[in-house]
mmCIF file of C-alpha atoms in Angstrom:
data_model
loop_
_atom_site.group_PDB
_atom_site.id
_atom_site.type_symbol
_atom_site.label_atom_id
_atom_site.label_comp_id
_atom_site.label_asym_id
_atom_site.label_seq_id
_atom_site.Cartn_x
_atom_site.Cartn_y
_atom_site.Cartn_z
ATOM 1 C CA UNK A 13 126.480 -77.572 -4.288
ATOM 2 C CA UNK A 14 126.824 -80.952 -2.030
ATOM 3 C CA UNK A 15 123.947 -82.176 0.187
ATOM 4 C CA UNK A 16 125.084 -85.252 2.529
ATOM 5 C CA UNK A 17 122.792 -88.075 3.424
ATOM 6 C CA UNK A 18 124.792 -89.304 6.645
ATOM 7 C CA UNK A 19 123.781 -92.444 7.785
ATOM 8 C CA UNK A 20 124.376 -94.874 10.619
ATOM 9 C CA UNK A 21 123.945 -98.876 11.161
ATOM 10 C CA UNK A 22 121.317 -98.409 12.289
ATOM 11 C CA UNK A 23 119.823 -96.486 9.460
ATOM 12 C CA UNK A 24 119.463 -93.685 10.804
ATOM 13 C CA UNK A 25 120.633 -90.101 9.119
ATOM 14 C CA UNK A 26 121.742 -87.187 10.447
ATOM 15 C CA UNK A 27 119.514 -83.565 10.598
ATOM 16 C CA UNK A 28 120.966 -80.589 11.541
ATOM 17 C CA UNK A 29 119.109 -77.521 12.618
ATOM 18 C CA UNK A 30 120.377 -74.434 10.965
ATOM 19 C CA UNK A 31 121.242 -71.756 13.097
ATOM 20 C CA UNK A 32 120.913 -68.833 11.153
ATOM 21 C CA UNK A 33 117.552 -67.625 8.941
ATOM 22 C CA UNK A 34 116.227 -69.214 7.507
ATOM 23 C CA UNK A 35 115.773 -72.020 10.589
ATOM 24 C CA UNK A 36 114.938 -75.062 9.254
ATOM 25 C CA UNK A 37 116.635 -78.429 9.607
ATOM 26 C CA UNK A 38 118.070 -80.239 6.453
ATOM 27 C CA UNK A 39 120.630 -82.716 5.679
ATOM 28 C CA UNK A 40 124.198 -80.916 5.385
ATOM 29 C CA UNK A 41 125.335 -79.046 2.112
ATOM 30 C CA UNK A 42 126.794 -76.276 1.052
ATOM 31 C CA UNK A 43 128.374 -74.627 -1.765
ATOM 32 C CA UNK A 44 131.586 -75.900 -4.129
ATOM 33 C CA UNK A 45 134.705 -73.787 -3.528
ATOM 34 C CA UNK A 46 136.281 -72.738 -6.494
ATOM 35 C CA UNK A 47 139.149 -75.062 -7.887
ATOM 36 C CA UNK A 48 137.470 -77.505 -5.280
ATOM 37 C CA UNK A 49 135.698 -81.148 -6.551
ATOM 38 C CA UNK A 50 132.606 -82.100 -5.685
ATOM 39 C CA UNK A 51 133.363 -85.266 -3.025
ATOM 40 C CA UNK A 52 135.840 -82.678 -1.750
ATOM 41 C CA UNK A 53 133.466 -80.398 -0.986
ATOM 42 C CA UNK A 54 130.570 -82.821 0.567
ATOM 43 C CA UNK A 55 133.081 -84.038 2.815
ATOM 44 C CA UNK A 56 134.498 -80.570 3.789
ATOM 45 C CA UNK A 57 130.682 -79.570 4.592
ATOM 46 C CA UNK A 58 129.837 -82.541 6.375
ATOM 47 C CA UNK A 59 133.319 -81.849 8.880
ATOM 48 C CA UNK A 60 132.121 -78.531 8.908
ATOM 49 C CA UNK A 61 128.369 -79.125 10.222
ATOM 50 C CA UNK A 62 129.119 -82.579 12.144
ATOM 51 C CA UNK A 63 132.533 -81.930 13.226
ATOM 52 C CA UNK A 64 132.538 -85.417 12.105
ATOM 53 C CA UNK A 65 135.570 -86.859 9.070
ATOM 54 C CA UNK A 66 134.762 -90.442 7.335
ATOM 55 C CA UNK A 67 135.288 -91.614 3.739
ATOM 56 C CA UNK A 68 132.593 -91.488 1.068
ATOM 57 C CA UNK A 69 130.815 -94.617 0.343
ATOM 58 C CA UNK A 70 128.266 -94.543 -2.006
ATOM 59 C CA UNK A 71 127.063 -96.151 -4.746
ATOM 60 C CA UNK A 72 125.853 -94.144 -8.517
ATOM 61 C CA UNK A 73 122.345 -93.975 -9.380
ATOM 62 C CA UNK A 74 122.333 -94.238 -13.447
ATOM 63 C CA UNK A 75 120.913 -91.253 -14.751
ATOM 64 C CA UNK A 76 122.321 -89.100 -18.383
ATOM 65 C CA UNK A 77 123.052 -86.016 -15.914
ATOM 66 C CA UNK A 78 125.727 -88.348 -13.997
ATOM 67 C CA UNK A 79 127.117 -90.157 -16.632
ATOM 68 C CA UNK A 80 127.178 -86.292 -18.862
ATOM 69 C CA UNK A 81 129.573 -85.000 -15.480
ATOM 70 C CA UNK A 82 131.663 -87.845 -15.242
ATOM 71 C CA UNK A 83 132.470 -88.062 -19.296
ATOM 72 C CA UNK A 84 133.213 -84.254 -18.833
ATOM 73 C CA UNK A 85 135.763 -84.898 -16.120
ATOM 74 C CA UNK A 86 137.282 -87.415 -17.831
ATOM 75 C CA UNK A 87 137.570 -86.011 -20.619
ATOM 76 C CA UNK A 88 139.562 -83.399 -18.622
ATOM 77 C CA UNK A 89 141.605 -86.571 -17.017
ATOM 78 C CA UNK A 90 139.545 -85.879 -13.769
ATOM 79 C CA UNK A 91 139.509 -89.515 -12.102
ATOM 80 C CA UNK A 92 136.811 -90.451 -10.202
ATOM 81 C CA UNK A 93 136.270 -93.541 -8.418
ATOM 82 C CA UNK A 94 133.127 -95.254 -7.432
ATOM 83 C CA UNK A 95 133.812 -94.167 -4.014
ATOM 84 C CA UNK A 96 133.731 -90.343 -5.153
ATOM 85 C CA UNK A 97 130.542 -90.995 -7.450
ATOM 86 C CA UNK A 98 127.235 -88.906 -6.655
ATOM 87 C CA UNK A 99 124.013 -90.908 -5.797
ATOM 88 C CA UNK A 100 122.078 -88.120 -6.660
ATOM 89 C CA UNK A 101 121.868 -85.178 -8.969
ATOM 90 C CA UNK A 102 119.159 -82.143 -8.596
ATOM 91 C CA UNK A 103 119.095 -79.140 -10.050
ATOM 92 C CA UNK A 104 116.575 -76.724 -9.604
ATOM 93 C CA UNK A 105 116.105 -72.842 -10.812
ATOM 94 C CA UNK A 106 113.900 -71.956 -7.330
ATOM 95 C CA UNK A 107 115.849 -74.283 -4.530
ATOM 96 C CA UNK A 108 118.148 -71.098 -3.603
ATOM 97 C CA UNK A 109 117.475 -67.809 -3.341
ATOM 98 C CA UNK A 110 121.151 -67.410 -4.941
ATOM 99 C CA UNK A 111 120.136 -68.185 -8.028
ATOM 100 C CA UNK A 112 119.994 -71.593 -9.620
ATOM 101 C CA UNK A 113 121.598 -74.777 -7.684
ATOM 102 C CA UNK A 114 122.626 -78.079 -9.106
ATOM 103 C CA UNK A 115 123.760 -80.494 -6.307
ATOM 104 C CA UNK A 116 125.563 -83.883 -5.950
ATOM 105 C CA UNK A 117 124.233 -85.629 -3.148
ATOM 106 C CA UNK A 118 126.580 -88.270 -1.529
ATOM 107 C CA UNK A 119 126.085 -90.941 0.710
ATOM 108 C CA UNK A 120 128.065 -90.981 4.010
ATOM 109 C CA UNK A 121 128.850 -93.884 6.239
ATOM 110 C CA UNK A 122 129.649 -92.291 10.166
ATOM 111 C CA UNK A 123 129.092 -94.232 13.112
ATOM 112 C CA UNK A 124 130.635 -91.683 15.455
ATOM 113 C CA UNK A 125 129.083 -88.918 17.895
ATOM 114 C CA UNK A 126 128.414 -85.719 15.485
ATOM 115 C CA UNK A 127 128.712 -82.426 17.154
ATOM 116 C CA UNK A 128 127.074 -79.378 15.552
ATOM 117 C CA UNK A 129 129.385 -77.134 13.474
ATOM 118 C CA UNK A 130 129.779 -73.916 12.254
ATOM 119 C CA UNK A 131 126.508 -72.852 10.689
ATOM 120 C CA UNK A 132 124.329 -75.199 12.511
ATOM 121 C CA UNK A 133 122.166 -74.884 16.279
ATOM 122 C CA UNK A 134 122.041 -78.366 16.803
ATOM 123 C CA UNK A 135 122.660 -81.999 14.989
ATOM 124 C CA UNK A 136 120.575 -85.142 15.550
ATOM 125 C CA UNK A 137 119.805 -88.668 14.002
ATOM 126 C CA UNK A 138 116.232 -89.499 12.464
ATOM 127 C CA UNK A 139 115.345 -92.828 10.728
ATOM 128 C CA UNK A 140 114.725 -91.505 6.883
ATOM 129 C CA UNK A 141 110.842 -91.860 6.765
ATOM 130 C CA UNK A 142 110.871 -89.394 9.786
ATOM 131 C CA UNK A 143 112.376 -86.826 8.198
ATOM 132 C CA UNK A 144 109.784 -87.671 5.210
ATOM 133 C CA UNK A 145 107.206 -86.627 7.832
ATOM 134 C CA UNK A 146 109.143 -83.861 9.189
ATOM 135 C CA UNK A 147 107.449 -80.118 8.848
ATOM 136 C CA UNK A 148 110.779 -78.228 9.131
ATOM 137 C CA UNK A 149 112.871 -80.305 6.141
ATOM 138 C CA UNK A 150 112.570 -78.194 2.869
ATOM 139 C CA UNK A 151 111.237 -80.489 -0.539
ATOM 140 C CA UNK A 152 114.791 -80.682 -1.994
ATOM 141 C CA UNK A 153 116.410 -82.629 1.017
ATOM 142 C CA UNK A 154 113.195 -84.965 0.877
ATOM 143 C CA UNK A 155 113.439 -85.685 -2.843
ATOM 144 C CA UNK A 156 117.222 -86.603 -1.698
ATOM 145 C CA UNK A 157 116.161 -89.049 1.081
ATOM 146 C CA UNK A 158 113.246 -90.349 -1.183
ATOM 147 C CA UNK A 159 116.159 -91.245 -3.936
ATOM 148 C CA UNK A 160 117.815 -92.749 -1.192
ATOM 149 C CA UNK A 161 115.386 -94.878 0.006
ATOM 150 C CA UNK A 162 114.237 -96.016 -3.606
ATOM 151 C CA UNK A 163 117.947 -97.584 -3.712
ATOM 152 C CA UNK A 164 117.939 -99.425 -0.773
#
């Protein structure tokens, strides 16, 4: 999977409210196509719940799981540039109800009006530490933000 920390210059990220069950608001994600890469994916999700297109900006946070993925790709002659890199990595046996979910979260810089998309009821900006407070933001998206924050 892909989560998307969208932010602003202001600082700000974006939340979208989900529309379907369950109805809680999150940063956008969503599942890896097959024969898809990752970055392709996070920014295929993001256009899909933002209606919003931008280039991926991000920088990599230096952990074995990171470095394991990228050495795998290239070892395949996968190229990835630092553009494409993950901030993040989570994986977690309990996060989805499908069964176990390992994400690459992504940093996203979009300074444009988002629009909600196909799977979501509404999309807003919140400064991160908001969302930290938020009731409605499930523990995986705020371990994401909380990485995010600890890099800035």
């Amino acid at each position: 999977a892909t989560d998307i920390l969208i932010r602003n210059t202001q600082w700000q990220i974006a939340i979208i409210k989900r529309r379907d069950e369950p109805f809680w608001y999150a940063l956008p994600w969503g599942m890896i196509d097959r024969w898809e890469y990752a970055p392709q994916a996070a920014a295929r999700e993001a256009l899909e719940e933002t209606h919003a297109s931008w280039t991926i900006n991000t920088t990599i946070q230096q952990q074995k799981i990171i470095n394991d993925i990228l050495t795998l790709w290239e070892s395949h002659n996968i190229s990835v540039s630092p553009e494409q890199q993950p901030f993040y990595v989570q994986t977690s046996p309990t996060r989805d109800i499908r069964g176990h979910i390992m994400t690459l979260a992504y940093i996203m810089d979009y300074n444009g009006n988002l629009e909600k998309g196909d799977d979501a009821d509404n999309v807003e900006r919140i400064y991160p530490h908001d969302a930290l407070a938020h009731p409605l933001i499930p523990q995986p998206h705020k371990e994401i933000i909380i990485a995010y924050l600890a890099q800035q």
